[in-house]
Coordinates of C-alpha atoms in Angstrom, one line a residue:
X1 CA 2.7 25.2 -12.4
X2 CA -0.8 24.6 -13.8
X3 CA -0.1 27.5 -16.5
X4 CA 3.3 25.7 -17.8
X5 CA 1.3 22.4 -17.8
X6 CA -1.2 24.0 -19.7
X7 CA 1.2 26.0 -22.5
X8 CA 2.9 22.5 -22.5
X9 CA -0.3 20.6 -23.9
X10 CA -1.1 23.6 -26.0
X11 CA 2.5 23.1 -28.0
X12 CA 1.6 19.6 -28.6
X13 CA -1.2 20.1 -30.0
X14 CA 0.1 23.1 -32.4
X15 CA 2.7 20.4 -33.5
X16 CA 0.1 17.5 -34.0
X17 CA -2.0 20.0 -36.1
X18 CA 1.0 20.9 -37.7
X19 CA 1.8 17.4 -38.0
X20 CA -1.5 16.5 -40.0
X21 CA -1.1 19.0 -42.5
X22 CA 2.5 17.7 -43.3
X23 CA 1.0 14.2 -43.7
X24 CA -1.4 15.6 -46.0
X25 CA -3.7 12.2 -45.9
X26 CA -6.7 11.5 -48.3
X27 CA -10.2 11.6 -47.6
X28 CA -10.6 7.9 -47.4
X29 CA -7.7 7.7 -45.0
X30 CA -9.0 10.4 -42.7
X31 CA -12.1 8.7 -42.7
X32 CA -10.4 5.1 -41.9
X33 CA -8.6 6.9 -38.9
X34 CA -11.5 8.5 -37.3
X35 CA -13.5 5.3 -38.1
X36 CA -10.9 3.0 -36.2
X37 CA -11.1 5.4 -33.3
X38 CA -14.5 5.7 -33.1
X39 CA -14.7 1.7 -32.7
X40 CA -11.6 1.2 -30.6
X41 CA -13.7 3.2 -28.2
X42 CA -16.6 1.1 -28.9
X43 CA -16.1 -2.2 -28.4
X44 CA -14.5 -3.3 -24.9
X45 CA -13.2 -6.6 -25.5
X46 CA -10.1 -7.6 -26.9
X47 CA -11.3 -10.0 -29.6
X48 CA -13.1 -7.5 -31.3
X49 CA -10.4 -5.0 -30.9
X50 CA -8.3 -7.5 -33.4
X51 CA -11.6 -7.7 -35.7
X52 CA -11.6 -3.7 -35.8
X53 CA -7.2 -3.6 -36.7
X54 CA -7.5 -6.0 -39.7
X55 CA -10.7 -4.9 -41.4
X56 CA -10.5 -1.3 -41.0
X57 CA -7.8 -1.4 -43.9
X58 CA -9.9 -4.5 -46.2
X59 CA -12.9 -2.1 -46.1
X60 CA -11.4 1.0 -46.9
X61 CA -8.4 0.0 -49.2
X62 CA -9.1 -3.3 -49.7
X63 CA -6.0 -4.9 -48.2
X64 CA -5.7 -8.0 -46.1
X65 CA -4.1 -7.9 -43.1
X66 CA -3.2 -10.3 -40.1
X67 CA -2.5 -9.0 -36.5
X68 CA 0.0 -11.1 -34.4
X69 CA 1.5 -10.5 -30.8
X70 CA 4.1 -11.7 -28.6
X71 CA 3.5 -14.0 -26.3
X72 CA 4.9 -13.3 -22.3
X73 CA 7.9 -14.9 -23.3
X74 CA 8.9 -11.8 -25.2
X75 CA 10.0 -14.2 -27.8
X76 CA 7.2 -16.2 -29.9
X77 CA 4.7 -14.3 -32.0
X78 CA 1.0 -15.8 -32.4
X79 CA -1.2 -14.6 -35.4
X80 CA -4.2 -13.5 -33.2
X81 CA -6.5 -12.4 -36.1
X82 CA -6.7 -11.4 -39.5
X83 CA -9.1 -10.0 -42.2
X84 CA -9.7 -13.4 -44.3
X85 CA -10.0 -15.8 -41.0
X86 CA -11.9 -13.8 -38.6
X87 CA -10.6 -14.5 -35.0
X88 CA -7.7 -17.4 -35.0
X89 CA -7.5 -20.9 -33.9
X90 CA -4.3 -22.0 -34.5
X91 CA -2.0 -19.0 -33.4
X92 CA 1.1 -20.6 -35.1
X93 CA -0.5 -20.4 -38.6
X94 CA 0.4 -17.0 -41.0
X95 CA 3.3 -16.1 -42.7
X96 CA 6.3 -17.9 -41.7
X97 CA 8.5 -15.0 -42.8
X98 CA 6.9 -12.8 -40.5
X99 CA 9.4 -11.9 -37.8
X100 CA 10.1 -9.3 -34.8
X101 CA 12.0 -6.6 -36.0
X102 CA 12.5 -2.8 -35.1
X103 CA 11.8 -1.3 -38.3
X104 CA 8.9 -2.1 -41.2
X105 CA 9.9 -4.3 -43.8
X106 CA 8.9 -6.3 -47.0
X107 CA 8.5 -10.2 -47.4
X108 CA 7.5 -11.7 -51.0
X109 CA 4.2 -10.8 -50.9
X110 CA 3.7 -8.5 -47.9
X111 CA 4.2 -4.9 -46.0
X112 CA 5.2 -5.9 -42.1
X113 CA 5.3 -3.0 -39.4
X114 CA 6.2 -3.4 -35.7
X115 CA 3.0 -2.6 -33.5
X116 CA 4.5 -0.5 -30.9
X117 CA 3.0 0.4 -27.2
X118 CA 3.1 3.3 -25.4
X119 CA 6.1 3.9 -23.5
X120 CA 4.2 5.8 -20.6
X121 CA 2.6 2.9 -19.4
X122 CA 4.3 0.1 -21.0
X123 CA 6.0 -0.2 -17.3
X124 CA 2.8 -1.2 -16.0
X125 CA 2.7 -4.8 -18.8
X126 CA 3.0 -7.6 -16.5
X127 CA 5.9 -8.7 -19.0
X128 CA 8.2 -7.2 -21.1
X129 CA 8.7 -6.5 -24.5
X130 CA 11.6 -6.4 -26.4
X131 CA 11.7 -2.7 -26.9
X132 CA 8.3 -2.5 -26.9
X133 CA 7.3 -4.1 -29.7
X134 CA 4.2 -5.6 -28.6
X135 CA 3.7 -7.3 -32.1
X136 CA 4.0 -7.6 -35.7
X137 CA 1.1 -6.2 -38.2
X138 CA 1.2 -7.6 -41.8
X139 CA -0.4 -5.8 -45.0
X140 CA -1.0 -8.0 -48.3
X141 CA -0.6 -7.8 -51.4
X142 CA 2.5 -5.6 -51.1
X143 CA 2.1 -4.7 -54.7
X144 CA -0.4 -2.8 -53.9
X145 CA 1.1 -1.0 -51.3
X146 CA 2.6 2.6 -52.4
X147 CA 4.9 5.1 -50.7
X148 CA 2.0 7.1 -49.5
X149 CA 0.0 4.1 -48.2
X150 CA 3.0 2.9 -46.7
X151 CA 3.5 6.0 -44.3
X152 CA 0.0 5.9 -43.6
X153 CA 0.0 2.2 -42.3
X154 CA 2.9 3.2 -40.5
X155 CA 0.5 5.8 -38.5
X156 CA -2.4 3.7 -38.4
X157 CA -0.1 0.6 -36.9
X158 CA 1.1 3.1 -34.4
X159 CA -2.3 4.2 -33.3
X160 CA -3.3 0.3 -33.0
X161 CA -0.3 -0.4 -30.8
X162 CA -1.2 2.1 -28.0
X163 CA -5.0 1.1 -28.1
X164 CA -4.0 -2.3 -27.7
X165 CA -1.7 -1.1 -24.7
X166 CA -4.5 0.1 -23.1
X167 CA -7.2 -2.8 -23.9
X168 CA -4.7 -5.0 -22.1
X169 CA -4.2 -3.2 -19.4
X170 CA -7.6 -2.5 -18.8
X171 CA -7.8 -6.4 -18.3
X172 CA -5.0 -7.2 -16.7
X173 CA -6.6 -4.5 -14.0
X174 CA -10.1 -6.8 -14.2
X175 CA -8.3 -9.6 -13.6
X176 CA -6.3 -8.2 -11.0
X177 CA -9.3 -7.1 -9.3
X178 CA -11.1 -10.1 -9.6
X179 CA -7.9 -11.9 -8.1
X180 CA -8.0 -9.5 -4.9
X181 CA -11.8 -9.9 -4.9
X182 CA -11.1 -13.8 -4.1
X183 CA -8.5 -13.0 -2.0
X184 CA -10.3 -11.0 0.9
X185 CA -12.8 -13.7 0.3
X186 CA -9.9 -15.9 1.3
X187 CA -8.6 -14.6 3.6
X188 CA -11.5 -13.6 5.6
X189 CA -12.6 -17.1 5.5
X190 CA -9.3 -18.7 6.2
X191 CA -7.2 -16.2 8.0
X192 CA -9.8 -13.5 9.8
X193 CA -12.4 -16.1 11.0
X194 CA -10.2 -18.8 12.3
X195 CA -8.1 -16.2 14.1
X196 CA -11.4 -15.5 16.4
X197 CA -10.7 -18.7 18.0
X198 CA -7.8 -17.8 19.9
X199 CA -10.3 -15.9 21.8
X200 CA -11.7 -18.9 22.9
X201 CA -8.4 -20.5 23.6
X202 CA -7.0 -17.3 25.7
X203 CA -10.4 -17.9 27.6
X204 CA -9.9 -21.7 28.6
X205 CA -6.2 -20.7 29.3
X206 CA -7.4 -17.9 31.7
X207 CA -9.8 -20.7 33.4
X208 CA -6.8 -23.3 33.5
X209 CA -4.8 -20.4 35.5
X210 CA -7.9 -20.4 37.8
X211 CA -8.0 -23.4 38.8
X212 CA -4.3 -23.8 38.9
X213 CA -4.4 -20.8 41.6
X214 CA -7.3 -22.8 43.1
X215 CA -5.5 -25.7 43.8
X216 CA -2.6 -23.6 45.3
X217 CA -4.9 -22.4 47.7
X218 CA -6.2 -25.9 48.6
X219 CA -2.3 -26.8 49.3
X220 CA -1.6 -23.7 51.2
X221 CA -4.6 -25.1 53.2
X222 CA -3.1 -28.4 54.3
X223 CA -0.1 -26.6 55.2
X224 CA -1.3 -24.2 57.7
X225 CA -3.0 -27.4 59.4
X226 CA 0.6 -29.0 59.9
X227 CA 1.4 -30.4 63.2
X228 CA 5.3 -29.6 63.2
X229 CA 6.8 -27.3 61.3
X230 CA 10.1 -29.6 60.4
X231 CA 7.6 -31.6 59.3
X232 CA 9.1 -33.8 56.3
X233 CA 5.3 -33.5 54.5
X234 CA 4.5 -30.0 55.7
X235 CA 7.9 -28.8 54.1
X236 CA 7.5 -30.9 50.6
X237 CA 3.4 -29.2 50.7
X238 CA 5.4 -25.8 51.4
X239 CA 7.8 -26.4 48.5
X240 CA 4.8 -27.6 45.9
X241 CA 2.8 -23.9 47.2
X242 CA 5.5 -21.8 46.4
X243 CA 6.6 -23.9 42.7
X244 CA 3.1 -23.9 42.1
X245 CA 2.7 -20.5 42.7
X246 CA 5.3 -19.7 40.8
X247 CA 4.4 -21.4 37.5
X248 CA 0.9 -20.1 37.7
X249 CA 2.8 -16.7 38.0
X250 CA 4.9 -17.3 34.5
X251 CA 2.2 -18.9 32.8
X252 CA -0.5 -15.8 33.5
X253 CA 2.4 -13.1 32.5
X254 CA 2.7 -15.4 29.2
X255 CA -1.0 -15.4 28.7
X256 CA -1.2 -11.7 29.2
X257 CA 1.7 -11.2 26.7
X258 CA -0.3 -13.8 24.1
X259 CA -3.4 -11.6 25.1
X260 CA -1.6 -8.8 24.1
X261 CA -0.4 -9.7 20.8
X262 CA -3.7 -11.6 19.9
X263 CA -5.5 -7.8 20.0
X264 CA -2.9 -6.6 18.5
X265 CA -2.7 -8.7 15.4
X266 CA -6.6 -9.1 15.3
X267 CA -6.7 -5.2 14.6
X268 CA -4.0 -5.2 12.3
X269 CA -5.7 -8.0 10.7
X270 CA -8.9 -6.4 10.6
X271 CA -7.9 -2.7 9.7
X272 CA -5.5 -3.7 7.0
X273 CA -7.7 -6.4 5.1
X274 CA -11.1 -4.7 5.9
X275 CA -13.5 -5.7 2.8
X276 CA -14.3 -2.3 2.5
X277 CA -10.6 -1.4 1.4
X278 CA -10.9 -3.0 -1.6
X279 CA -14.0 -2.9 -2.6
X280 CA -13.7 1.0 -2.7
X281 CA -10.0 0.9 -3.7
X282 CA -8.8 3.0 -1.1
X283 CA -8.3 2.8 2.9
X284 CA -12.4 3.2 4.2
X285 CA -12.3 4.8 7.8
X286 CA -14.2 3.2 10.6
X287 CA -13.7 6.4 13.5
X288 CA -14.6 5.8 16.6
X289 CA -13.7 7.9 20.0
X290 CA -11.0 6.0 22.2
X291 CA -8.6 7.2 25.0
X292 CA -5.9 7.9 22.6
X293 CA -2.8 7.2 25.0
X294 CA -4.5 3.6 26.4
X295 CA -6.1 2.7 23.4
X296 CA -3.6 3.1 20.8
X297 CA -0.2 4.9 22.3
X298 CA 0.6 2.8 25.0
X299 CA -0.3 -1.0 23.7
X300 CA 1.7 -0.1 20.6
X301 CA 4.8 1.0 22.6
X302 CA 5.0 -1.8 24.6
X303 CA 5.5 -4.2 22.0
X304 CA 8.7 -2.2 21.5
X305 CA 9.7 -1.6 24.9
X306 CA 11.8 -4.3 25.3
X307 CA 13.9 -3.6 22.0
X308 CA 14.1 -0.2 23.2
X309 CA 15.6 -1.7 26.6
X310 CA 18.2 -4.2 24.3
X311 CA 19.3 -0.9 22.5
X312 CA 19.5 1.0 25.8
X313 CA 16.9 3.5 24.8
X314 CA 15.3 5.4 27.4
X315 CA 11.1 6.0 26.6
X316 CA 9.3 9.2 28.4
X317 CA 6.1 11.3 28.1
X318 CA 7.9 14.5 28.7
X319 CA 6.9 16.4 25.3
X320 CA 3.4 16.0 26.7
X321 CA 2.0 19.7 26.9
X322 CA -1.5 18.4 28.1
X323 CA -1.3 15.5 30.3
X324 CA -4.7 16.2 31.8
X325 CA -6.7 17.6 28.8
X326 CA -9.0 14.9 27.0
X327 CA -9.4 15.5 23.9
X328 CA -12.4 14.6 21.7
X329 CA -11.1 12.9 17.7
X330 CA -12.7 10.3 15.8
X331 CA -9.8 8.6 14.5
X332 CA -9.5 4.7 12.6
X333 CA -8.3 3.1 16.0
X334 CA -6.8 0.2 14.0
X335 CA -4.6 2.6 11.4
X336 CA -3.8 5.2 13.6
X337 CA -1.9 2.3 15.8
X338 CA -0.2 1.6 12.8
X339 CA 1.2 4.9 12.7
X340 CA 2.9 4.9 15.9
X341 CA 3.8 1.4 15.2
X342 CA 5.9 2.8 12.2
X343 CA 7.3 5.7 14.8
X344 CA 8.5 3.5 17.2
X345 CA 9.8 0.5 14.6
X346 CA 11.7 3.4 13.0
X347 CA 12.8 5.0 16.8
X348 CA 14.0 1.7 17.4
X349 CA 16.2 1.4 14.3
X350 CA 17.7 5.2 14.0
X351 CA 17.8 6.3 17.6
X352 CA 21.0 7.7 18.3
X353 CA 22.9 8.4 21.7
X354 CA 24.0 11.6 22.0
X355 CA 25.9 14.6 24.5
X356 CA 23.1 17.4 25.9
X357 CA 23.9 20.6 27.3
X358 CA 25.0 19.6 30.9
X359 CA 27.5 16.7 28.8
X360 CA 25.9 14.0 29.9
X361 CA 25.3 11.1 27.0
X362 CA 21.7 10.6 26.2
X363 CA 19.6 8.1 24.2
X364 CA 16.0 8.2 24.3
X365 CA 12.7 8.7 22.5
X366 CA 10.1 10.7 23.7
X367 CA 6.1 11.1 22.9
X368 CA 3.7 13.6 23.4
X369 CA 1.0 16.1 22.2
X370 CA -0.4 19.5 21.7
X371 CA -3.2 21.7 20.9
X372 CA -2.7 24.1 17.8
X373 CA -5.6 26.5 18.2
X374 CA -7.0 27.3 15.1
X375 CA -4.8 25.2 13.0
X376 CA -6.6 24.3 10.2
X377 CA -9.3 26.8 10.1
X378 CA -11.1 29.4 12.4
X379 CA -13.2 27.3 15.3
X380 CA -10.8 24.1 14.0
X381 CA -7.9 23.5 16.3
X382 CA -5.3 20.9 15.5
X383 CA -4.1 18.7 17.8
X384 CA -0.3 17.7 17.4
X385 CA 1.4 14.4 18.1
X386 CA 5.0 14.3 17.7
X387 CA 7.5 11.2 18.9
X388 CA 10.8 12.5 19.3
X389 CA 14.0 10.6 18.9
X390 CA 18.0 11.8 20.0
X391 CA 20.2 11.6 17.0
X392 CA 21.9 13.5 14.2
X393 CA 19.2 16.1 13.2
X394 CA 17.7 16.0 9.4
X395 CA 18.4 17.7 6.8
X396 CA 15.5 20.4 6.5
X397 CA 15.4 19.1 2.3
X398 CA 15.8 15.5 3.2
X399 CA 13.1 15.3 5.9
X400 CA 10.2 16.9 3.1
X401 CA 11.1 13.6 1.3
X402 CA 10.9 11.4 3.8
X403 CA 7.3 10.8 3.7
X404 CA 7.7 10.0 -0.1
X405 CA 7.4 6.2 -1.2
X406 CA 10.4 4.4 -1.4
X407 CA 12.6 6.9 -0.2
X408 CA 15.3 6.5 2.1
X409 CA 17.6 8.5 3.4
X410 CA 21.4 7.7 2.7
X411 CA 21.7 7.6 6.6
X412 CA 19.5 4.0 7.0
X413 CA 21.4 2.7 4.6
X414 CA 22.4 0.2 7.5
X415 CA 18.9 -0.9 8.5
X416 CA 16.4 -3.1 6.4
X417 CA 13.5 -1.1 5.3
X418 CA 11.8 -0.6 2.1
X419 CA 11.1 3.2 2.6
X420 CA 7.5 2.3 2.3
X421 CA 6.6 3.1 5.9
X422 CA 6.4 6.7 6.5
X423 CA 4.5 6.9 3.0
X424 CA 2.0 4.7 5.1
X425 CA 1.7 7.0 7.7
X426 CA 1.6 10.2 5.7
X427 CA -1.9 8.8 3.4
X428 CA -3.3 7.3 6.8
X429 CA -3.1 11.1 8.1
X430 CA -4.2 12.8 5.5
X431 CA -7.2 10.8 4.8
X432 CA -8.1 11.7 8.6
X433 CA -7.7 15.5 7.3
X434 CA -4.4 16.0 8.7
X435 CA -0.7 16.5 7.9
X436 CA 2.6 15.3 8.6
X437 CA 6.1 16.6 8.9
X438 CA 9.4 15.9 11.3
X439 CA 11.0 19.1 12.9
X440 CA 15.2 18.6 13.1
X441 CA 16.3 19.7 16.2
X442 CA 19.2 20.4 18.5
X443 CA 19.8 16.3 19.6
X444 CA 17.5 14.9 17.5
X445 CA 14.3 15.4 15.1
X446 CA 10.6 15.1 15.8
X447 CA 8.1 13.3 14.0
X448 CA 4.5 14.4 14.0
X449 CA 1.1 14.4 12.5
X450 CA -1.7 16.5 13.3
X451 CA -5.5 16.2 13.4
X452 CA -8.0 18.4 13.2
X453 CA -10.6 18.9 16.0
X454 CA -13.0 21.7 16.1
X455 CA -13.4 23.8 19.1
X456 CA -17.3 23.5 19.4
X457 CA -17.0 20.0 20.3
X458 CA -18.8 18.6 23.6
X459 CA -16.5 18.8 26.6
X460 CA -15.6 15.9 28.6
X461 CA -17.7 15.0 31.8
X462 CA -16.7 12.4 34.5
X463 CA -19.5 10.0 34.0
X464 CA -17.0 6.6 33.1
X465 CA -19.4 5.5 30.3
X466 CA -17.9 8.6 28.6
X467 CA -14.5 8.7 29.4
X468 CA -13.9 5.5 28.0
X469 CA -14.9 7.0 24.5
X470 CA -12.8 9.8 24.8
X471 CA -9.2 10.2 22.9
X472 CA -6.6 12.1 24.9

């Protein structure tokens, strides 16, 4: 592959030098092209890109020139600079017979020539062109303008086009970055921060409950020092113990579900917009050691347990090869969660019921792990996780594309998704130095990912300070 890439640069650059010698270009012009170059490189901004297009050609060939792009709209063109001006004030001033077109033309007294981008990366222009035309470049007087000089402004108008391509998008990426640079500021100050208080409002809650169950107990009190049983007071105390009880009950189970979701959405929130994401540009790993099944498996699956009991979806442990093994990882607590999350958002959408072996219809999903001695290198053993769901099994082709951005498979055609999250899941491994797949099966196909852990690691001892660092 890297020998057909490299034969394939080599041909364009045979027909580039080939190229040159057919344009057969003067001195001076030679010397204007590398001179324009050399600057284009030099100068950052985009104001003194426009000073560099319009007086290369007064100080070699002694022609004027104005420089004028279109605006977002596509439609207007503004005269950005030229050669007798400088840098302009008033964009609608210039040559009023100066219009968009596709091909070079002549006016009364000038040579106009359609400043084109680069098509690679004119996808990546917050706005569209029409056709690409990211402008208009005008040469005056046109009477002095020959054939020759006219192909040769033709090249040099090309080669301003695709440096002023990528001048703007170099700021359009500053800007953007300065944009997401506010944002996390933002949102750290106005999402992150006040989110903390729900801790403190989960805490009074818990306290409320307390004394709720406090006052129970003071009412099952005066009931046990009833006189009569039939009692008309004793049996109203009775009925307020047991409805009491009861709301205390609902409300706890609602304040461990909040609980729940608050940790939850706290480490999403935290491992998702983490500072350090974007100030590095990429997804920064905070490892730490956790018990892998409490700590990340089993919160994330119950969040989805009771779609999976909606959709009549049966949930077991039984691919589990090493129930009792702890296992010693560092993994991103926060984005590995996410990855199950994906597994079991997409279980929930795709699982499919199904007839085994003994003809009895099945529908589950199923999670579990297993050591891969000497997976990834000798004295590096991978561990494997896999959720499996019943269903039609993949195609062998498809499921190598699966993990691919965007991609769906015709199958899920059904189901909203944007194809974005097994992509997720795929970079999240593979920045913890492991790999992904899925495995089609007999009823069903198995998802996995596996992460490396070398076999000189300490082992496991009882002491509970350590086991509650350990992923298994």
């Amino acid at each position: 592959m890297h020998s057909s890439k490299m034969e394939s640069v080599r041909a364009r650059i045979r027909e580039k030098q080939e190229s040159y010698t057919l344009y057969n270009f003067e001195r001076l012009q030679e010397e204007a092209f590398a001179s324009f170059f050399d600057l284009a490189q030099e100068y950052t901004t985009l104001d003194n890109l426009y000073l560099v297009c319009t007086l290369v050609p007064k100080e070699f060939f002694d022609l004027d020139t104005r420089l004028y792009l279109l605006d977002q709209d596509g439609k207007t063109l503004s005269l950005m600079c030229s050669s007798i001006n400088g840098l302009e004030k008033d964009f609608s001033a210039g040559n009023p017979e100066v219009v968009v077109q596709e091909d070079p033309y002549f006016t009364d007294s000038s040579y106009v020539i359609p400043i084109r981008g680069n098509r690679a990366v004119g996808e990546l222009l917050p706005f569209q062109h029409l056709k690409e035309i990211l402008g208009m470049f005008e040469i005056f007087p046109a009477e002095k303008i020959n054939d020759q000089q006219r192909f040769f402004l033709e090249k040099f108008t090309n080669r301003i086009g695709y440096n002023l391509h990528q001048k703007q998008l170099i700021h359009q990426n500053l800007h953007h970055i300065k944009f997401i640079n506010q944002l996390v500021a933002d949102i750290d100050h106005n999402v992150i921060s006040p989110n903390l208080y729900y801790r403190l409002f989960l805490r009074k809650l818990r306290n409320r409950i307390k004394e709720e169950a406090a006052i129970q107990e003071k009412v099952r009190e005066l009931v046990s020092f009833c006189p009569e049983i039939d009692d008309r007071s004793c049996q109203k105390l009775r009925e307020i113990y047991h409805a009491l009880g009861n709301n205390i009950e609902s409300l706890d189970e609602s304040r461990k579900e909040m609980e729940r979701h608050y940790e939850r959405t706290s480490l999403y929130l935290e491992t998702l917009l983490r500072r350090d994401h974007f100030k590095h540009g990429t997804y920064v790993l905070r490892k730490q050691r956790c018990n892998f099944r409490t700590e990340i498996i089993e919160p994330t699956l119950a969040r989805y347990l009771p779609q999976f009991k909606q959709k009549d979806i049966k949930v077991d442990n039984r691919l589990d090869e090493v129930p009792d093994e702890l296992l010693e990882l560092g993994v991103d607590k926060g984005l590995l969660a996410q990855v199950y999350d994906n597994f079991f958002s997409n279980a929930v959408k795709y699982t499919e019921e199904i007839q085994d072996e003994y003809d009895y219809r099945v529908k589950f999903v199923s999670y579990g792990k297993k050591r891969l001695k000497d997976h990834f290198d000798q004295g590096v053993d991978g561990v494997k996780f896999t959720v499996f769901t019943t269903g039609t099994p993949i195609e062998v082709d498809e499921g190598d594309r699966l993990f691919d951005e965007g991609y769906r498979s015709p199958a899920s055609e059904l189901e909203v998704g944007t194809g974005h999250g097994l992509h997720f899941v795929k970079h999240i491994i593979e920045i913890h130095g492991g790999e992904v797949g899925v495995e089609p099966q007999k009823y069903g196909n198995n998802f996995y990912f596996i992460l490396p852990q070398r076999q000189d690691q300490t082992a496991v001892t009882d002491d509970p300070e350590e086991t509650r660092s350990i992923i298994w």
